mmCIF file of C-alpha atoms in Angstrom:
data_model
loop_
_atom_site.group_PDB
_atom_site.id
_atom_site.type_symbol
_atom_site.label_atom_id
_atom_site.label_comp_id
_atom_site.label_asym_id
_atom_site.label_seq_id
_atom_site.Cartn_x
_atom_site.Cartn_y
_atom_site.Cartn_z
ATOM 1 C CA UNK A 112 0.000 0.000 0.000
ATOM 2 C CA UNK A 113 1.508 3.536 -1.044
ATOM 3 C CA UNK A 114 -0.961 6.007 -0.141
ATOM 4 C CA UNK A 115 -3.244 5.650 3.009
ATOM 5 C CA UNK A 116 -6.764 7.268 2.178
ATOM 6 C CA UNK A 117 -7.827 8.423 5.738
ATOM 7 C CA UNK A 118 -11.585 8.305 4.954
ATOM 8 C CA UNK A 119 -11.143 4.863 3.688
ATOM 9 C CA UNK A 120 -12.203 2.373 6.699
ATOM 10 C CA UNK A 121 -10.503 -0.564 4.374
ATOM 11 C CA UNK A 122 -7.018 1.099 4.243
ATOM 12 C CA UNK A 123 -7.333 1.822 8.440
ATOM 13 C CA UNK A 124 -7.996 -1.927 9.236
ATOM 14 C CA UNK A 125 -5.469 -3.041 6.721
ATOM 15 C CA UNK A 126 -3.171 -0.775 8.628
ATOM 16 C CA UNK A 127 -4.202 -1.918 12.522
ATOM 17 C CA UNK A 128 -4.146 -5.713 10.738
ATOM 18 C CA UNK A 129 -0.694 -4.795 9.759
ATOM 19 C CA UNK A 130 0.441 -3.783 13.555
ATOM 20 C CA UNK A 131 -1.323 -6.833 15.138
ATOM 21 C CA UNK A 132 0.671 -9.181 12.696
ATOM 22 C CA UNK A 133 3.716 -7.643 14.061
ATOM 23 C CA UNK A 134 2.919 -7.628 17.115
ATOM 24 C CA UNK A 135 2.635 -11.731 17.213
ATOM 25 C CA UNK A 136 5.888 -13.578 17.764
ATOM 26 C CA UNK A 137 7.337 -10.527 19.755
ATOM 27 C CA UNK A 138 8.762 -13.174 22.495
ATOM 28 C CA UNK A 139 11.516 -14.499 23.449
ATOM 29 C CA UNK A 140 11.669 -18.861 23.510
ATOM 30 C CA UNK A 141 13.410 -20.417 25.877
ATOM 31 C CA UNK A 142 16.547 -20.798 24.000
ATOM 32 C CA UNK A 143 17.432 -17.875 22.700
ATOM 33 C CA UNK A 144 20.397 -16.387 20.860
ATOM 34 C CA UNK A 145 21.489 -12.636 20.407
ATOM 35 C CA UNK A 146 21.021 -13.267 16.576
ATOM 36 C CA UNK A 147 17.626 -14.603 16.828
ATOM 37 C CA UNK A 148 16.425 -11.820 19.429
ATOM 38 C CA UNK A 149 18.470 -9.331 17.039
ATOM 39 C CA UNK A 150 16.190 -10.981 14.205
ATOM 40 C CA UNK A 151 13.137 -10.270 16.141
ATOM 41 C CA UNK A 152 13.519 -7.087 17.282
ATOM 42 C CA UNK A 153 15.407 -5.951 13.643
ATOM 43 C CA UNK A 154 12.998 -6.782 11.389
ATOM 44 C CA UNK A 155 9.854 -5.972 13.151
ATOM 45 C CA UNK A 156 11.401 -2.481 13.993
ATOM 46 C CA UNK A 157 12.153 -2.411 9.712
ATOM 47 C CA UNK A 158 8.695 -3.223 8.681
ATOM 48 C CA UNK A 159 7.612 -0.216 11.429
ATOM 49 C CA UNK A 160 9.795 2.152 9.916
ATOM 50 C CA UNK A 161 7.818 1.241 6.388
ATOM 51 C CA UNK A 162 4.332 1.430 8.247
ATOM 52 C CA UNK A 163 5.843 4.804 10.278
ATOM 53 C CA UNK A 164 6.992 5.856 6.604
ATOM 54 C CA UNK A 165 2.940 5.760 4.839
ATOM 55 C CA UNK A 166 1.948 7.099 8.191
ATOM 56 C CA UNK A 167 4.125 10.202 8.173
ATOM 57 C CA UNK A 168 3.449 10.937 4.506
ATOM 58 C CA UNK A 169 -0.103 10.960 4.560
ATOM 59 C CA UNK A 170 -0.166 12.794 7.849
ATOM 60 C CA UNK A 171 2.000 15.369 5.828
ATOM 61 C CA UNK A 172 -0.271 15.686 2.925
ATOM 62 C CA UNK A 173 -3.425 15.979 5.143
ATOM 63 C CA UNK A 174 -2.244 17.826 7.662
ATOM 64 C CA UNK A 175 -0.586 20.823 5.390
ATOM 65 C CA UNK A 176 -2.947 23.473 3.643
ATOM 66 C CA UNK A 177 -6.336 23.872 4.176
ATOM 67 C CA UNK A 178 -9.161 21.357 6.107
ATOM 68 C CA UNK A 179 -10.695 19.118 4.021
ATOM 69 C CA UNK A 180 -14.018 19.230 3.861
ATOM 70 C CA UNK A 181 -14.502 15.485 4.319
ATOM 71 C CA UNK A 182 -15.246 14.874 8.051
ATOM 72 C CA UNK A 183 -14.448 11.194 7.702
ATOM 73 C CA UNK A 184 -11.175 12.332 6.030
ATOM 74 C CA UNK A 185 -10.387 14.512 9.422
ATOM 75 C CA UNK A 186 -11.335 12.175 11.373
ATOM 76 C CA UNK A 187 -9.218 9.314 9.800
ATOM 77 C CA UNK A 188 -6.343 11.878 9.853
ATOM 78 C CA UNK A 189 -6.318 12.060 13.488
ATOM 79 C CA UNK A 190 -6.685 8.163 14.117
ATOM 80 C CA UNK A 191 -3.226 7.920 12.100
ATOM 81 C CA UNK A 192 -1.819 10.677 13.985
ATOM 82 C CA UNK A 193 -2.578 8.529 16.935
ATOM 83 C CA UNK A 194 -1.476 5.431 15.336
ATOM 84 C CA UNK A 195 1.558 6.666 14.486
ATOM 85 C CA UNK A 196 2.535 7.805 18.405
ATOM 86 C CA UNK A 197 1.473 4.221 18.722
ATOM 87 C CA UNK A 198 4.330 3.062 16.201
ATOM 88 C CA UNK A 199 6.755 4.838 17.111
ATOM 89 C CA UNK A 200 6.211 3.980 20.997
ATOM 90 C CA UNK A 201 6.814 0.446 19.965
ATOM 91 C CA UNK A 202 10.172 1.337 17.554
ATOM 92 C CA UNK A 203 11.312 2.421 20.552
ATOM 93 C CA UNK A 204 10.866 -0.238 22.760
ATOM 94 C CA UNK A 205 12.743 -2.585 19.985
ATOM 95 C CA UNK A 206 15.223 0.185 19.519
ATOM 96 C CA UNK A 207 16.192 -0.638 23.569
ATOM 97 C CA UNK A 208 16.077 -4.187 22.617
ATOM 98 C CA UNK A 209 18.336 -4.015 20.143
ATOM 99 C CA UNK A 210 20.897 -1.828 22.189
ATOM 100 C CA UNK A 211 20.826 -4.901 24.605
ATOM 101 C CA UNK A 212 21.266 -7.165 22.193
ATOM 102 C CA UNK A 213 24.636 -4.865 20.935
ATOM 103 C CA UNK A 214 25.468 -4.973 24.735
ATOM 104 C CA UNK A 215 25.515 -8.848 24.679
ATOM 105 C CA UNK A 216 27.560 -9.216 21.804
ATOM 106 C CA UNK A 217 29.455 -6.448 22.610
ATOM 107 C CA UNK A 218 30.813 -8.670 25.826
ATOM 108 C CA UNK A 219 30.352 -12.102 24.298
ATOM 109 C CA UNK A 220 34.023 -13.070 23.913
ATOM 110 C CA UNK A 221 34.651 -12.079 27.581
ATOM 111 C CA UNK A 222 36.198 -14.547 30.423
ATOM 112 C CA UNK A 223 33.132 -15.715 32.050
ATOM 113 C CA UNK A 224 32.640 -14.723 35.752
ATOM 114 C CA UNK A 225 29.683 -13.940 38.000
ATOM 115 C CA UNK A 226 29.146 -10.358 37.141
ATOM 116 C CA UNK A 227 29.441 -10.855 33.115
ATOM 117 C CA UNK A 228 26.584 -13.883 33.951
ATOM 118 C CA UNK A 229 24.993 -11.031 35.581
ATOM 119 C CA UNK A 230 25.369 -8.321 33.973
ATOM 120 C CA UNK A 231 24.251 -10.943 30.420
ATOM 121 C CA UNK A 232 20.712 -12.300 32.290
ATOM 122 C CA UNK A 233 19.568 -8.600 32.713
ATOM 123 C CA UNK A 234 20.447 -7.611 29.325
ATOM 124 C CA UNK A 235 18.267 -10.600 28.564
ATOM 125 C CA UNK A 236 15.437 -9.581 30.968
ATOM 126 C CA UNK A 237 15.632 -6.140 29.284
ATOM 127 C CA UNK A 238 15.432 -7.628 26.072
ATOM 128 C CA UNK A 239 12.317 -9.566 26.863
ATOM 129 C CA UNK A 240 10.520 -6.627 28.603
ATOM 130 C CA UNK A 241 10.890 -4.760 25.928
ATOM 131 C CA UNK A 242 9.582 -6.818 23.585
ATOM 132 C CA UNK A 243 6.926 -7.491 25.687
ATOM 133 C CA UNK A 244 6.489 -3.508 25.470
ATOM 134 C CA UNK A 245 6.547 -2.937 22.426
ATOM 135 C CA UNK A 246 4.131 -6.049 21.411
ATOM 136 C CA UNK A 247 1.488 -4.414 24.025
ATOM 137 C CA UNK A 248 2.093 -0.692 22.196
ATOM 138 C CA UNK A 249 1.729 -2.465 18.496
ATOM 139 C CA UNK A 250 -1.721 -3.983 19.901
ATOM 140 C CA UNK A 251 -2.840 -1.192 21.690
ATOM 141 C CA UNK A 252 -2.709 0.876 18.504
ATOM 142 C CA UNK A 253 -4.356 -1.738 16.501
ATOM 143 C CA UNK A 254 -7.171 -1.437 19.020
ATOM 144 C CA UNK A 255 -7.505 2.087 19.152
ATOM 145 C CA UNK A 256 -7.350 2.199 15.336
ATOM 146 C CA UNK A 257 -10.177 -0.218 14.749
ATOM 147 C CA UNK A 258 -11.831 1.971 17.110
ATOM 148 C CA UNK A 259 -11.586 4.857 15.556
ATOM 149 C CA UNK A 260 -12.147 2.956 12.388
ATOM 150 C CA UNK A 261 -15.818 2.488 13.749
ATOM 151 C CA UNK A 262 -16.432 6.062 14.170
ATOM 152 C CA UNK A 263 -15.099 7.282 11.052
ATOM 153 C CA UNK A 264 -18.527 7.364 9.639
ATOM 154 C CA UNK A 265 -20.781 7.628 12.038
ATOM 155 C CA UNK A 266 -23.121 11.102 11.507
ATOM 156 C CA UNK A 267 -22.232 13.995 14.030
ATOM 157 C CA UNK A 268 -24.229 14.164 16.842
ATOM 158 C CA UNK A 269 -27.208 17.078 16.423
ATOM 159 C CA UNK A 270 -27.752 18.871 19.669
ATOM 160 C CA UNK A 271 -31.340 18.294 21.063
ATOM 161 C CA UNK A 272 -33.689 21.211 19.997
ATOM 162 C CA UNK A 273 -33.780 24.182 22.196
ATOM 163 C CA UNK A 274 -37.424 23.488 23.341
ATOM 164 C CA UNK A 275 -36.586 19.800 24.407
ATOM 165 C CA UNK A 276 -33.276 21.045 26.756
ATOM 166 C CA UNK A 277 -34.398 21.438 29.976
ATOM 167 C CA UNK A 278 -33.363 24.862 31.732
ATOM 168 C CA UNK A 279 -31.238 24.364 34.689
ATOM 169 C CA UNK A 280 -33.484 25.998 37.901
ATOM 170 C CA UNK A 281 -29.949 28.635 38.367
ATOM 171 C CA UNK A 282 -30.450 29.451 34.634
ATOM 172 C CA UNK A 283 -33.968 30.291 34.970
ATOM 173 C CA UNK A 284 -35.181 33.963 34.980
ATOM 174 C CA UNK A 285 -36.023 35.419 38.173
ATOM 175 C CA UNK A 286 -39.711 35.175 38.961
ATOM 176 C CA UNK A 287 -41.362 39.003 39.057
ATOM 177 C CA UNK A 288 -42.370 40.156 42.494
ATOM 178 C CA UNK A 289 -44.550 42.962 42.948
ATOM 179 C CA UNK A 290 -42.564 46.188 44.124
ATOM 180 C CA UNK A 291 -44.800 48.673 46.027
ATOM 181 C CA UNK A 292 -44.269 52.253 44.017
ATOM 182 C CA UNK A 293 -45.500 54.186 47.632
ATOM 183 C CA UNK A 294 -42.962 54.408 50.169
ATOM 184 C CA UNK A 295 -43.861 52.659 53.207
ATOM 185 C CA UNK A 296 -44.522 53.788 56.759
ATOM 186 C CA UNK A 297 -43.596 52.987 60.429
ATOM 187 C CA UNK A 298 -47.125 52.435 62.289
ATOM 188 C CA UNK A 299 -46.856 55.199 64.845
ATOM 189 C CA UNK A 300 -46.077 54.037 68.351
#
């Protein structure tokens, strides 16, 4: 897909279906290497960057010049906006994964000891709580999307007609009282 059309419910559920595929697989297995978390981080973060790409440049092209007059086109602009705070929340997460993964082969030719053992299970902890971020953030913004996906067409709401909304009592006009035009007087004593 090379142009996302906003208004088009279609191209906004291809888009959250795109971000839930992602977001499966983002786990570590019990047997892990820093090439195979490397793979899963890397190439989930590359096929966000080509999501994050569409994303920015139809943001850009809707988002420049004047409002369009399409309401579902507005309102498809600003569930991508939001989609793509989602995206980038989650390139970030695998962006820290990755810098873990650098960190363990960074130190993989070490001497073992107790702190490199150390210091290598909480890069892998990191690693897996990260992806475990990141898969959340990808399926929280398919969620939202398909949400707003469902409201991209609904009919604004019409405010009730003025005779049907009840006044609040405070809002009310004062009730005329009777103001005597004579002075009055003091009985006498």
């Amino acid at each position: 897909m090379l142009r996302i059309d906003p208004s088009s419910p279609a191209h906004l559920n291809t888009i959250a279906q795109e971000l839930r595929e992602l977001a499966n697989g983002l786990t570590l297995f019990t047997h892990n290497t820093p090439e195979t978390a490397a793979f899963t981080a890397g190439a989930r973060m590359k096929a966000l960057g080509g999501i994050s790409e569409m994303l920015s440049n139809t943001l850009l092209y809707n988002l420049t010049g004047e409002p369009s007059a399409d309401r579902a086109e507005r309102r498809g602009a600003g569930a991508l906006a939001t989609a793509a705070a989602g995206t980038s929340q989650a390139m970030g997460h695998l962006a820290e994964a990755l810098q873990q993964v650098a960190f363990l082969q960074e130190h993989a030719t070490r001497r073992p000891g107790p702190d490199l053992a150390d210091a290598q299970q909480a890069a892998w902890n990191v690693i897996g709580d990260r992806l475990d971020d990141a898969r959340t953030a990808l399926q929280n913004t398919a969620t939202q999307l398909e949400t707003d996906t469902r409201h991209l067409t609904q009919p604004p709401r019409r405010p009730a007609p003025r005779s049907a909304v009840p006044t609040a009592q405070a809002q009310q006009p004062p009730t005329p009282v009777a103001v005597p035009t004579t002075p009055l007087r003091r009985p006498a004593p």
